[in-house]
Coordinates of C-alpha atoms in Angstrom, one line a residue:
M1 CA -28.2 20.7 -15.6
T2 CA -28.9 24.3 -14.8
D3 CA -31.1 26.0 -12.2
D4 CA -33.2 27.4 -15.1
T5 CA -34.1 23.8 -16.0
H6 CA -35.2 23.1 -12.4
Q7 CA -37.3 26.4 -12.3
E8 CA -39.1 25.9 -15.6
R9 CA -42.7 27.0 -15.4
R10 CA -45.5 24.8 -16.7
T11 CA -49.2 25.5 -17.5
G12 CA -51.9 23.0 -17.2
P13 CA -52.0 19.7 -15.3
V14 CA -48.7 17.8 -15.3
E15 CA -48.2 14.3 -13.9
P16 CA -44.8 13.5 -12.4
T17 CA -42.8 11.0 -14.5
G18 CA -40.8 9.4 -11.8
P19 CA -40.2 9.1 -8.0
Q20 CA -39.9 12.4 -6.2
T21 CA -36.4 13.5 -5.3
R22 CA -34.7 16.2 -3.4
R23 CA -31.4 17.8 -4.0
W24 CA -28.6 16.5 -1.7
V25 CA -25.4 18.4 -1.2
A26 CA -22.5 16.9 0.8
E27 CA -21.7 18.8 4.0
D28 CA -18.1 19.1 3.3
E29 CA -18.4 20.2 -0.4
P30 CA -17.4 23.8 -1.3
D31 CA -19.3 25.8 -3.8
A32 CA -18.3 24.7 -7.4
D33 CA -18.2 28.4 -8.4
S34 CA -15.5 29.3 -5.9
A35 CA -12.3 27.4 -5.6
D36 CA -11.3 29.2 -2.4
Q37 CA -14.5 28.6 -0.4
P38 CA -13.5 27.0 2.9
A39 CA -14.2 23.4 3.6
G40 CA -17.3 22.6 5.6
S41 CA -19.5 25.4 4.0
R42 CA -22.8 24.4 2.5
R43 CA -24.4 25.6 -0.7
P44 CA -28.0 26.7 -0.4
S45 CA -30.3 24.1 -1.9
R46 CA -33.7 24.6 -3.5
P47 CA -36.7 22.4 -2.5
A48 CA -37.4 19.6 -4.9
D49 CA -39.9 20.2 -7.7
P50 CA -42.2 17.2 -8.3
Y51 CA -43.1 18.5 -11.7
L52 CA -39.8 17.8 -13.4
D53 CA -39.8 15.5 -16.4
Q54 CA -36.5 13.9 -15.2
P55 CA -36.1 14.4 -11.4
T56 CA -32.5 14.1 -10.2
T57 CA -30.5 14.9 -7.2
V58 CA -27.4 16.9 -8.1
H59 CA -24.2 16.3 -6.1
H60 CA -21.1 18.5 -6.9
F61 CA -17.8 17.2 -5.7
N62 CA -14.2 18.2 -5.7
D63 CA -12.2 16.0 -8.0
I64 CA -9.2 17.6 -9.4
D65 CA -7.9 14.3 -10.7
D66 CA -10.7 13.0 -12.8
D67 CA -11.1 15.9 -15.2
P68 CA -7.7 16.4 -16.9
A69 CA -9.5 18.1 -19.8
G70 CA -10.9 20.8 -17.5
D71 CA -14.5 20.4 -18.8
P72 CA -16.5 23.0 -16.9
D73 CA -19.8 21.8 -18.1
A74 CA -19.8 18.2 -16.8
T75 CA -21.5 17.5 -13.5
M76 CA -21.8 14.5 -11.2
T77 CA -25.5 13.7 -10.8
W78 CA -27.4 10.7 -9.4
A79 CA -31.0 10.0 -8.3
V80 CA -31.9 9.8 -4.7
P81 CA -35.5 8.5 -4.4
T82 CA -37.7 9.7 -1.5
A83 CA -41.3 9.1 -0.5
T84 CA -43.8 9.7 -3.3
A85 CA -46.0 12.7 -2.7
S86 CA -49.5 13.1 -4.0
A87 CA -49.0 15.6 -6.9
Q88 CA -51.6 18.3 -7.5
P89 CA -51.8 20.0 -10.9
R90 CA -51.0 23.7 -11.2
E91 CA -53.8 25.9 -12.4
D92 CA -51.6 28.9 -13.1
D93 CA -48.0 30.0 -12.8
T94 CA -48.5 31.5 -9.4
Q95 CA -49.9 28.5 -7.6
D96 CA -47.8 27.2 -4.6
I97 CA -45.9 23.9 -4.8
P98 CA -48.2 21.2 -3.4
T99 CA -47.5 19.8 0.0
G100 CA -46.1 16.3 0.6
V101 CA -42.5 16.9 -0.3
P102 CA -40.5 15.6 2.7
A103 CA -38.7 18.3 4.7
E104 CA -35.9 16.0 5.9
A105 CA -32.8 15.0 3.9
P106 CA -32.5 11.3 2.8
E107 CA -31.5 9.1 5.6
T108 CA -28.7 7.6 3.6
P109 CA -26.7 9.9 1.3
P110 CA -25.7 8.9 -2.2
P111 CA -22.5 6.8 -2.5
P112 CA -19.3 8.8 -3.1
P113 CA -18.4 9.2 -6.8
R114 CA -16.0 6.7 -8.4
H115 CA -12.6 8.2 -9.1
R116 CA -9.9 7.2 -11.6
P117 CA -6.2 7.5 -10.7
P118 CA -4.5 10.4 -12.4
V119 CA -1.7 9.7 -14.9
L120 CA 0.8 10.7 -12.2
V121 CA -0.2 7.8 -10.0
W122 CA 0.2 5.4 -12.8
V123 CA 3.6 6.7 -13.6
L124 CA 4.6 6.4 -9.9
T125 CA 3.4 2.8 -10.0
A126 CA 5.6 2.1 -13.0
L127 CA 8.5 3.9 -11.3
Q128 CA 8.1 1.7 -8.2
I129 CA 8.3 -1.4 -10.4
A130 CA 11.4 -0.1 -12.3
L131 CA 13.1 0.6 -9.0
M132 CA 12.5 -2.9 -7.7
L133 CA 13.7 -4.4 -11.0
M134 CA 16.8 -2.3 -10.7
C135 CA 17.4 -3.7 -7.3
T136 CA 17.3 -7.3 -8.6
F137 CA 20.6 -6.4 -10.4
L138 CA 22.2 -4.2 -7.7
Y139 CA 21.9 -7.1 -5.3
P140 CA 23.4 -10.3 -6.6
A141 CA 21.5 -13.6 -6.0
L142 CA 21.1 -14.5 -2.3
A143 CA 22.4 -11.1 -1.2
G144 CA 19.0 -9.9 0.1
P145 CA 18.0 -9.9 3.7
T146 CA 17.5 -13.6 4.9
E147 CA 17.2 -14.4 1.2
A148 CA 19.1 -17.7 1.3
R149 CA 16.8 -18.9 4.0
Q150 CA 13.7 -17.8 2.1
V151 CA 14.9 -19.5 -1.1
D152 CA 15.8 -22.6 0.9
L153 CA 12.3 -22.9 2.3
V154 CA 10.7 -22.3 -1.1
Y155 CA 13.1 -25.0 -2.5
S156 CA 11.9 -27.3 0.2
F157 CA 8.2 -26.8 -0.8
V158 CA 9.2 -27.3 -4.4
N159 CA 10.5 -30.8 -3.5
G160 CA 7.5 -31.7 -1.4
N161 CA 9.2 -31.2 2.0
A162 CA 7.2 -28.9 4.2
F163 CA 5.8 -28.2 7.8
Y164 CA 9.0 -28.8 9.8
A165 CA 9.0 -28.5 13.5
P166 CA 11.2 -25.7 15.0
G167 CA 14.9 -26.6 14.8
T168 CA 14.4 -29.5 12.4
R169 CA 15.0 -27.8 9.1
L170 CA 18.6 -27.4 8.0
E171 CA 19.6 -25.4 4.9
S172 CA 19.8 -27.6 1.9
A173 CA 23.2 -28.4 0.4
G174 CA 22.2 -26.7 -2.9
V175 CA 21.3 -23.3 -1.3
A176 CA 24.2 -23.4 1.2
T177 CA 26.7 -24.1 -1.6
A178 CA 25.4 -21.3 -3.8
A179 CA 25.4 -18.9 -0.9
A180 CA 28.9 -19.8 0.2
Q181 CA 30.4 -18.8 -3.2
H182 CA 30.4 -15.1 -2.2
Q183 CA 30.2 -13.1 1.0
F184 CA 27.6 -10.4 1.6
P185 CA 28.2 -7.6 2.4
P186 CA 31.3 -7.9 0.3
T187 CA 34.7 -7.5 1.9
S188 CA 36.0 -6.0 -1.4
P189 CA 34.3 -4.3 -4.3
L190 CA 32.3 -6.6 -6.5
S191 CA 33.8 -5.0 -9.6
G192 CA 37.1 -6.6 -8.6
Q193 CA 35.8 -10.0 -7.7
S194 CA 35.6 -13.0 -10.1
V195 CA 32.2 -14.5 -10.8
T196 CA 31.3 -17.7 -12.6
P197 CA 30.4 -16.7 -16.2
R198 CA 26.8 -16.7 -17.2
G199 CA 25.9 -20.0 -18.9
Q200 CA 28.3 -22.0 -16.6
R201 CA 26.3 -21.4 -13.3
Q202 CA 24.8 -24.6 -11.9
S203 CA 21.3 -25.3 -10.7
L204 CA 20.4 -25.9 -7.0
D205 CA 20.0 -29.6 -7.8
A206 CA 23.5 -29.8 -9.3
L207 CA 24.9 -27.9 -6.3
G208 CA 23.7 -30.5 -3.8
G209 CA 19.9 -30.6 -4.0
D210 CA 17.5 -30.5 -1.1
R211 CA 19.5 -32.6 1.4
V212 CA 21.7 -31.7 4.4
G213 CA 25.1 -30.5 3.4
R214 CA 28.4 -30.4 5.2
I215 CA 27.5 -27.1 6.7
R216 CA 24.6 -27.6 9.2
V217 CA 22.7 -24.3 9.5
D218 CA 19.3 -24.0 11.0
N219 CA 16.5 -22.4 9.0
P220 CA 14.3 -20.6 11.5
L221 CA 11.7 -19.6 8.9
V222 CA 9.9 -22.9 9.4
A223 CA 7.9 -21.2 12.1
H224 CA 6.3 -18.9 9.5
P225 CA 2.9 -19.7 8.1
P226 CA 3.1 -21.5 4.7
L227 CA 1.0 -19.4 2.3
Y228 CA 3.9 -17.5 0.6
Y229 CA 6.1 -20.6 0.3
M230 CA 3.3 -22.6 -1.3
L231 CA 2.6 -19.8 -3.7
A232 CA 6.3 -19.3 -4.6
A233 CA 6.8 -23.1 -5.0
G234 CA 3.8 -23.2 -7.3
V235 CA 5.3 -20.4 -9.5
V236 CA 8.6 -22.2 -9.8
K237 CA 7.0 -25.5 -10.6
A238 CA 4.7 -23.9 -13.2
F239 CA 7.7 -23.4 -15.5
P240 CA 9.0 -26.4 -17.4
N241 CA 12.5 -27.5 -16.7
S242 CA 12.8 -25.1 -13.8
A243 CA 14.9 -27.7 -11.9
Q244 CA 17.7 -27.2 -14.4
W245 CA 17.7 -23.4 -14.2
P246 CA 21.0 -21.8 -12.9
Y247 CA 20.5 -21.0 -9.3
D248 CA 20.7 -17.2 -9.9
R249 CA 17.8 -17.4 -12.4
T250 CA 15.7 -19.3 -9.9
V251 CA 16.3 -16.5 -7.5
A252 CA 15.5 -13.9 -10.2
V253 CA 12.1 -15.5 -10.9
L254 CA 11.3 -15.6 -7.2
R255 CA 12.3 -11.9 -7.0
Y256 CA 9.9 -11.1 -9.9
L257 CA 7.1 -12.6 -7.8
S258 CA 8.0 -10.1 -5.0
I259 CA 7.8 -7.3 -7.6
L260 CA 4.5 -8.5 -8.9
L261 CA 3.1 -8.6 -5.4
L262 CA 4.2 -5.1 -4.5
A263 CA 3.3 -3.5 -7.9
P264 CA -0.2 -2.4 -6.9
L265 CA 0.9 -0.7 -3.7
P266 CA 0.8 3.0 -4.9
L267 CA -2.6 2.4 -6.5
L268 CA -4.1 0.8 -3.4
L269 CA -2.8 3.6 -1.2
W270 CA -4.2 6.2 -3.6
A271 CA -7.6 4.6 -3.6
A272 CA -7.7 4.4 0.2
A273 CA -6.8 8.0 0.6
R274 CA -9.2 9.1 -2.1
R275 CA -12.0 7.2 -0.4
L276 CA -11.4 9.0 2.8
S277 CA -10.7 12.5 1.5
D278 CA -12.0 14.7 -1.3
N279 CA -8.6 16.2 -1.7
G280 CA -6.8 14.8 -4.7
P281 CA -3.2 15.8 -3.7
A282 CA -3.6 14.0 -0.4
A283 CA -4.2 10.7 -2.3
V284 CA -1.3 11.4 -4.7
V285 CA 1.0 11.9 -1.7
A286 CA -0.1 8.6 -0.2
A287 CA 0.8 6.9 -3.6
A288 CA 4.1 8.7 -3.8
L289 CA 5.5 8.0 -0.3
P290 CA 6.5 4.4 -1.1
I291 CA 8.7 5.8 -3.9
A292 CA 10.6 7.7 -1.2
V293 CA 11.6 4.5 0.8
P294 CA 14.7 2.9 -0.7
G295 CA 14.4 -0.1 1.7
L296 CA 11.0 -0.9 0.2
A297 CA 12.5 -1.1 -3.3
R298 CA 15.2 -3.3 -2.0
L299 CA 12.7 -5.6 -0.4
G300 CA 10.7 -5.8 -3.6
G301 CA 13.9 -6.9 -5.4
S302 CA 14.5 -9.7 -2.9
V303 CA 12.9 -13.1 -2.1
S304 CA 10.8 -12.7 1.0
N305 CA 7.3 -13.4 2.3
L306 CA 6.9 -9.7 3.3
P307 CA 5.7 -8.4 -0.1
L308 CA 2.7 -10.7 0.1
L309 CA 1.9 -9.4 3.5
I310 CA 2.3 -5.8 2.4
L311 CA 0.0 -6.4 -0.6
L312 CA -2.7 -8.0 1.6
T313 CA -2.4 -5.3 4.3
A314 CA -2.6 -2.5 1.7
S315 CA -5.7 -4.2 0.3
L316 CA -7.2 -4.3 3.8
T317 CA -6.4 -0.6 4.3
L318 CA -8.6 0.2 1.3
L319 CA -11.4 -2.1 2.6
L320 CA -11.3 -0.5 6.0
A321 CA -11.5 3.0 4.3
K322 CA -14.7 1.8 2.7
V323 CA -16.1 0.4 5.9
L324 CA -15.3 3.7 7.7
T325 CA -17.1 5.7 5.0
G326 CA -20.3 3.7 5.3
D327 CA -19.8 0.6 3.2
L328 CA -21.4 -1.9 5.6
R329 CA -22.4 -4.5 3.0
V330 CA -21.9 -8.1 3.8
R331 CA -19.9 -8.5 0.6
T332 CA -17.3 -6.0 1.9
G333 CA -17.1 -7.9 5.2
V334 CA -16.6 -11.2 3.3
I335 CA -13.7 -9.7 1.3
A336 CA -12.1 -8.2 4.4
G337 CA -12.3 -11.6 6.1
I338 CA -10.7 -13.4 3.2
V339 CA -7.9 -10.8 2.9
T340 CA -7.2 -10.8 6.7
G341 CA -7.2 -14.6 6.8
L342 CA -4.7 -14.8 3.9
A343 CA -2.5 -12.2 5.7
C344 CA -2.6 -14.2 8.9
L345 CA -1.5 -17.3 6.8
T346 CA 1.5 -15.4 5.5
Q347 CA 3.2 -13.8 8.6
G348 CA 2.8 -13.7 12.3
L349 CA 2.9 -9.9 12.2
A350 CA -0.6 -10.1 10.6
L351 CA -2.2 -11.2 13.9
V352 CA -2.7 -7.5 14.6
L353 CA -5.0 -7.1 11.6
P354 CA -8.2 -8.7 13.0
I355 CA -8.0 -6.1 15.9
A356 CA -7.9 -3.3 13.3
V357 CA -10.9 -4.8 11.4
I358 CA -13.0 -5.0 14.6
A359 CA -12.0 -1.5 15.5
A360 CA -13.0 -0.2 12.1
Y361 CA -16.5 -1.8 12.3
V362 CA -17.0 -0.3 15.8
V363 CA -16.0 3.2 14.7
S364 CA -18.2 2.8 11.6
W365 CA -21.2 1.9 13.8
L366 CA -20.5 5.0 16.0
R367 CA -20.3 7.2 12.9
H368 CA -23.3 5.9 10.9
R369 CA -25.5 4.3 13.5
R370 CA -26.3 1.4 11.2
P371 CA -26.0 -2.3 11.9
V372 CA -22.5 -3.7 11.5
W373 CA -22.8 -7.1 13.1
A374 CA -23.4 -9.1 9.9
P375 CA -20.3 -7.9 7.9
A376 CA -18.2 -7.9 11.1
L377 CA -19.1 -11.4 11.9
W378 CA -18.4 -12.5 8.4
A379 CA -15.0 -10.8 8.5
V380 CA -14.0 -12.4 11.8
G381 CA -15.4 -15.8 10.9
L382 CA -13.6 -16.1 7.6
T383 CA -10.4 -14.9 9.1
L384 CA -10.6 -17.8 11.7
A385 CA -11.7 -20.3 9.0
I386 CA -8.8 -19.5 6.7
S387 CA -5.9 -19.1 9.1
G388 CA -7.0 -20.3 12.5
W389 CA -5.9 -23.9 11.9
W390 CA -2.3 -22.9 11.6
W391 CA -2.1 -21.0 14.8
V392 CA -4.1 -23.6 16.7
R393 CA -1.6 -26.2 15.3
S394 CA 1.3 -24.2 16.6
L395 CA -0.2 -23.7 20.0
V396 CA -1.1 -27.4 20.4
L397 CA 2.2 -28.9 19.0
Y398 CA 4.7 -26.3 20.3
G399 CA 2.9 -24.5 23.1
S400 CA 3.2 -21.1 21.4
L401 CA 1.5 -19.2 18.6
Q402 CA 4.8 -18.2 17.2
P403 CA 7.5 -20.6 18.3
D404 CA 11.2 -19.9 17.8
G405 CA 12.2 -21.3 14.5
V406 CA 15.5 -22.7 15.8
G407 CA 13.9 -24.6 18.7
S408 CA 14.8 -24.5 22.4
D409 CA 18.5 -24.9 21.7
G410 CA 18.7 -21.6 19.9
L411 CA 16.9 -19.5 22.5
V412 CA 18.9 -16.8 24.3
S413 CA 18.9 -17.1 28.0
T414 CA 18.6 -13.8 29.8
A415 CA 18.6 -15.0 33.4
G416 CA 20.6 -12.6 35.5
A417 CA 21.6 -10.5 32.5
A418 CA 21.8 -6.8 33.2
P419 CA 20.5 -4.4 30.7
Q420 CA 23.7 -3.5 28.8
H421 CA 22.1 -1.5 26.0
A422 CA 20.0 1.6 25.9
W423 CA 16.5 1.5 24.4
G424 CA 17.4 4.7 22.5
D425 CA 19.9 2.7 20.5
L426 CA 17.2 0.2 19.6
F427 CA 14.8 2.8 18.4
R428 CA 17.6 4.6 16.5
S429 CA 18.5 1.5 14.7
L430 CA 14.8 0.9 13.9
V431 CA 14.3 4.3 12.4
L432 CA 17.5 4.2 10.3
G433 CA 16.7 0.6 9.1
S434 CA 13.0 1.3 8.4
W435 CA 13.4 4.1 5.9
G436 CA 16.7 3.2 4.4
G437 CA 17.6 -0.5 5.0
I438 CA 19.9 -0.8 2.0
G439 CA 22.6 -2.8 3.9
L440 CA 22.8 -6.2 5.6
P441 CA 21.6 -4.7 7.8
D442 CA 24.0 -1.8 8.3
S443 CA 26.6 -2.0 5.6
P444 CA 26.1 0.5 4.1
R445 CA 23.9 2.3 6.5
F446 CA 21.6 4.8 4.7
S447 CA 22.0 8.5 5.4
G448 CA 20.9 9.3 8.9
P449 CA 19.7 12.9 8.1
F450 CA 17.6 11.6 5.2
S451 CA 16.0 8.9 7.4
W452 CA 15.2 11.2 10.3
A453 CA 13.8 13.9 8.0
W454 CA 11.4 11.4 6.3
V455 CA 10.3 9.7 9.5
T456 CA 9.7 13.1 11.2
A457 CA 7.7 14.4 8.2
L458 CA 5.7 11.1 8.1
L459 CA 4.9 11.3 11.9
A460 CA 4.0 15.0 11.7
G461 CA 1.4 14.3 8.9
V462 CA 0.0 11.4 10.9
V463 CA -0.3 13.6 14.1
V464 CA -2.1 16.3 12.1
A465 CA -4.6 13.8 10.7
L466 CA -5.2 12.5 14.2
I467 CA -5.8 15.9 15.6
L468 CA -8.0 17.2 12.9
G469 CA -9.7 13.9 12.2
I470 CA -11.1 12.5 9.0
G471 CA -14.6 13.7 8.1
R472 CA -17.3 14.6 10.6
G473 CA -18.4 12.4 13.5
W474 CA -15.7 10.4 15.2
G475 CA -13.2 11.7 12.7
R476 CA -10.3 11.2 15.2
A477 CA -11.3 7.7 15.9
T478 CA -11.4 7.0 12.1
A479 CA -7.8 8.2 11.8
A480 CA -6.7 6.2 14.8
V481 CA -7.9 3.0 13.1
F482 CA -5.1 3.4 10.5
V483 CA -2.5 4.0 13.2
L484 CA -3.5 0.9 15.1
P485 CA -1.7 -1.7 13.0
A486 CA 1.6 0.2 13.2
L487 CA 1.4 0.6 17.0
L488 CA 0.5 -3.1 17.5
T489 CA 3.2 -4.3 15.1
L490 CA 5.8 -2.2 16.9
G491 CA 4.7 -3.6 20.2
L492 CA 4.9 -7.2 18.9
L493 CA 8.4 -6.5 17.6
I494 CA 9.6 -5.0 20.8
I495 CA 8.3 -7.9 22.9
N496 CA 10.0 -10.4 20.6
A497 CA 13.3 -8.5 20.4
R498 CA 13.6 -7.5 24.1
P499 CA 15.3 -10.6 25.5
A500 CA 18.1 -10.9 23.0
F501 CA 18.6 -7.1 22.8
L502 CA 19.0 -6.7 26.6
A503 CA 21.3 -9.7 26.8
T504 CA 23.5 -9.2 23.7
G505 CA 22.5 -6.1 21.9
D506 CA 21.2 -8.1 19.0
V507 CA 18.6 -6.3 16.9
S508 CA 18.0 -8.9 14.3
A509 CA 14.4 -9.4 15.5
L510 CA 13.6 -5.7 15.1
Q511 CA 14.5 -4.9 11.5
G512 CA 12.9 -1.9 10.0
R513 CA 11.5 -3.8 7.1
F514 CA 9.1 -5.6 9.4
L515 CA 7.2 -2.3 9.7
Y516 CA 6.6 -1.9 6.0
A517 CA 3.3 -3.7 6.0
A518 CA 1.8 -1.4 8.7
M519 CA 3.2 1.8 7.1
G520 CA 0.5 1.8 4.4
G521 CA -2.0 3.3 6.8
L522 CA 0.5 5.8 8.0
F523 CA 1.2 6.9 4.4
V524 CA -2.6 7.5 3.8
L525 CA -2.9 9.5 7.0
C526 CA 0.2 11.5 6.2
G527 CA -1.2 12.6 2.9
I528 CA -4.5 13.6 4.4
G529 CA -2.9 15.4 7.3
A530 CA -0.5 17.4 5.2
A531 CA -3.3 18.4 2.8
Q532 CA -5.5 19.5 5.8
L533 CA -2.7 21.5 7.3
L534 CA -1.8 23.4 4.0
G535 CA -5.3 23.9 2.7
R536 CA -6.8 23.1 -0.6
T537 CA -4.8 25.6 -2.7
A538 CA -1.3 25.1 -1.2
S539 CA -1.7 21.3 -1.1
R540 CA -1.4 21.2 -4.9
W541 CA 2.4 21.5 -4.3
L542 CA 2.6 18.5 -2.1
P543 CA 2.9 15.9 -4.9
L544 CA 5.8 17.8 -6.4
I545 CA 7.6 18.1 -3.1
V546 CA 7.2 14.4 -2.2
V547 CA 8.1 13.2 -5.7
T548 CA 11.2 15.4 -5.9
A549 CA 12.4 14.6 -2.4
G550 CA 11.7 10.9 -3.1
L551 CA 13.8 10.8 -6.3
V552 CA 16.7 12.6 -4.5
T553 CA 16.5 10.0 -1.7
Q554 CA 16.6 7.1 -4.1
A555 CA 19.5 8.5 -6.0
W556 CA 21.5 9.1 -2.8
A557 CA 20.7 5.6 -1.5
W558 CA 21.9 3.7 -4.6
R559 CA 24.9 6.0 -4.9
Q560 CA 25.8 4.9 -1.4
L561 CA 25.3 1.2 -2.3
I562 CA 27.5 1.4 -5.4
H563 CA 30.2 3.2 -3.5
A564 CA 30.2 0.5 -0.7
W565 CA 29.6 -2.7 -2.7
W566 CA 30.4 -2.3 -6.4
A567 CA 33.4 0.0 -7.1
P568 CA 36.5 1.2 -5.2
A569 CA 36.2 4.4 -3.4
T570 CA 39.5 5.7 -4.7
K571 CA 38.3 6.3 -8.2
S572 CA 36.5 9.3 -9.6
S573 CA 32.8 9.4 -9.6
S574 CA 32.3 8.8 -13.4
T575 CA 34.9 6.0 -13.5
E576 CA 33.4 4.4 -10.4
I577 CA 29.9 4.3 -11.8
G578 CA 31.2 2.9 -15.1
D579 CA 33.2 0.2 -13.4
A580 CA 30.2 -0.6 -11.2
F581 CA 27.8 -1.0 -14.1
R582 CA 30.2 -3.2 -16.0
A583 CA 30.4 -5.4 -12.9
V584 CA 26.6 -5.5 -12.6
L585 CA 26.4 -6.8 -16.2
R586 CA 28.9 -9.6 -15.3
W587 CA 27.0 -10.6 -12.2
S588 CA 23.6 -10.4 -13.8
P589 CA 21.7 -13.7 -14.6
W590 CA 20.3 -12.2 -17.8
S591 CA 21.7 -10.6 -21.0
H592 CA 23.1 -7.0 -21.2
A593 CA 19.9 -5.7 -22.8
V594 CA 17.6 -7.1 -20.1
T595 CA 19.9 -5.8 -17.4
T596 CA 20.2 -2.3 -18.8
G597 CA 16.4 -1.9 -19.2
P598 CA 15.4 -1.1 -15.6
F599 CA 18.2 1.5 -15.1
I600 CA 17.0 3.4 -18.2
A601 CA 13.4 3.0 -17.1
V602 CA 14.1 4.4 -13.7
A603 CA 15.8 7.5 -15.2
A604 CA 13.0 8.1 -17.7
L605 CA 10.1 7.5 -15.4
G606 CA 11.8 9.6 -12.7
V607 CA 11.9 12.6 -15.1
L608 CA 8.3 12.0 -16.3
A609 CA 7.1 11.8 -12.7
G610 CA 8.7 15.1 -11.8
V611 CA 7.2 16.8 -14.9
L612 CA 3.7 15.4 -14.2
A613 CA 4.0 16.5 -10.5
L614 CA 4.9 20.0 -11.8
I615 CA 1.9 20.0 -14.2
Y616 CA -0.3 18.8 -11.3
I617 CA 0.0 22.2 -9.6
R618 CA -1.9 23.8 -12.4
P619 CA -5.6 24.4 -11.5
R620 CA -8.1 22.5 -13.7
G621 CA -11.4 23.6 -15.0
G622 CA -12.3 26.0 -17.8
S623 CA -13.4 28.8 -15.4
G624 CA -10.6 28.3 -13.0
S625 CA -12.7 25.9 -10.8
P626 CA -10.9 22.8 -9.8
Y627 CA -14.0 20.8 -9.4
G628 CA -14.1 18.0 -12.0
T629 CA -17.4 16.4 -13.1
V630 CA -19.0 13.2 -14.4
R631 CA -22.6 12.5 -15.6
V632 CA -24.6 9.7 -14.0
D633 CA -27.9 8.3 -15.4
P634 CA -30.5 9.3 -12.7
R635 CA -32.6 6.2 -13.5
T636 CA -29.9 3.6 -13.2
A637 CA -27.2 5.5 -11.1
R638 CA -24.6 4.4 -13.8
I639 CA -22.0 6.7 -15.0
R640 CA -22.8 7.9 -18.5

């Protein structure tokens, strides 16, 4: 729609054909004719003309992702009805526009346009899935962090045994026997160790079943909420004859559940960042950062309740982004309450999420000055209804919201114990374990320089976003909402880990992977902050930088793991990798073709992601303008 259309002259009396509208232009939108116009500038708008046959409000937006064809003619338009004015006919071409057109802008601006993820984000999602699949073979069955305990509790639910008191669940004979076959981390390269041939491996039932074995080992995970274990048990029981599966295939299916839960993570982070910012590269960076965390791929290739928590927290991050940008519908509050309640029924670390939800609604009220009580009450009420029973039960029965899973006999007494360990060592271990985390927990320990570089870059982007803020009006408070879960989670972990750490130096309660659920909000802020710091033109390079550095980080991490676990260090690099891969094929629960697939997919998708990130730098738009466009029916507000 051109300005000539808006300024068309008419002769004779003309009746308006629809509700009067006025043109609304976002405060932060640059001129569509100039790609270098600074953010925050406003384009001059012309008063609404009530004599248009098809009145519309035109909103131009910056969307360098949604217009891969570079169509310079498309525009995003939608109708914004205002008060109807009494139209007076024109008697000649020089008569003034009749009065009655409102001078003020609409009280509620149009909703932001819907965006589609660019191809690069889909490729990054596929790459994340391939990396997690690869990790299911790089780590033999029951070699993941606390994986034997996780499988044991799922196995308990499969057999109808659940809801143990702290200290009353001992690892089943089947799981304990399977885990005792090999030691992890291995004391000698796995390529030189013998393994039971595929086809001769026994099921958990055949190895002893769900009964107490000769080795009595407490399973402290009984203190965790039951949602994940109920879900995982349902998945296993959904397959016929699953009780006769070899134990490593049972573990493999449970690992695939973790992969399925983590698969949408890049898409959810992209959507949250895109909702908060009109800068496309900022959203792509948020989607690419999980690819740079080797420990996250390793977690996705293991049996754990954390992937479910990460999925729910990332979903809540997107919902809070909507709330903070003005979505105060009751429906959004209901969905937020359901997601938060399910998260609190998955892990105790999710208890920080209701605080973030309340903070988001308070900040949204400050920003938009619109009622928030109905959606906020729905969110809090549904959270309590879904998960409150579990925490009340723990408090009534055991006197604590999160009792120690091994009972009072397993508690560490710190009476009279002098602080023997520096807190700096604790935080150093947390940083190294959070980004890398490829060992159990420290063998092998991921490269320290890589870990520090990534954590420093992440925190720098977050700080920039906090300083500059997100949008206008309480922008810094908006950014702070996404930092809140990480800070509260870190505080909970420190409080929980402090007694054992000061007494013995044990850091098992402060593993870096416990922060992964809260890192989604930090990834979103980092992408937005980095884009704000570099500016609209230079930020196009960010996806290429993050994707390239992430691929290098992944290659270095798995090279370290192969060197430490799979092949002797005395051999040449090519011979070592060949021996390691042949050993992976022997240890795998599946055929050679199934095992080889993820490794090929990682290589192919890594190259494709790098190429697409390079192409992403190219400006889009036929006239050099990066502002993509879509048409919306002004009568129905639907995309044409």
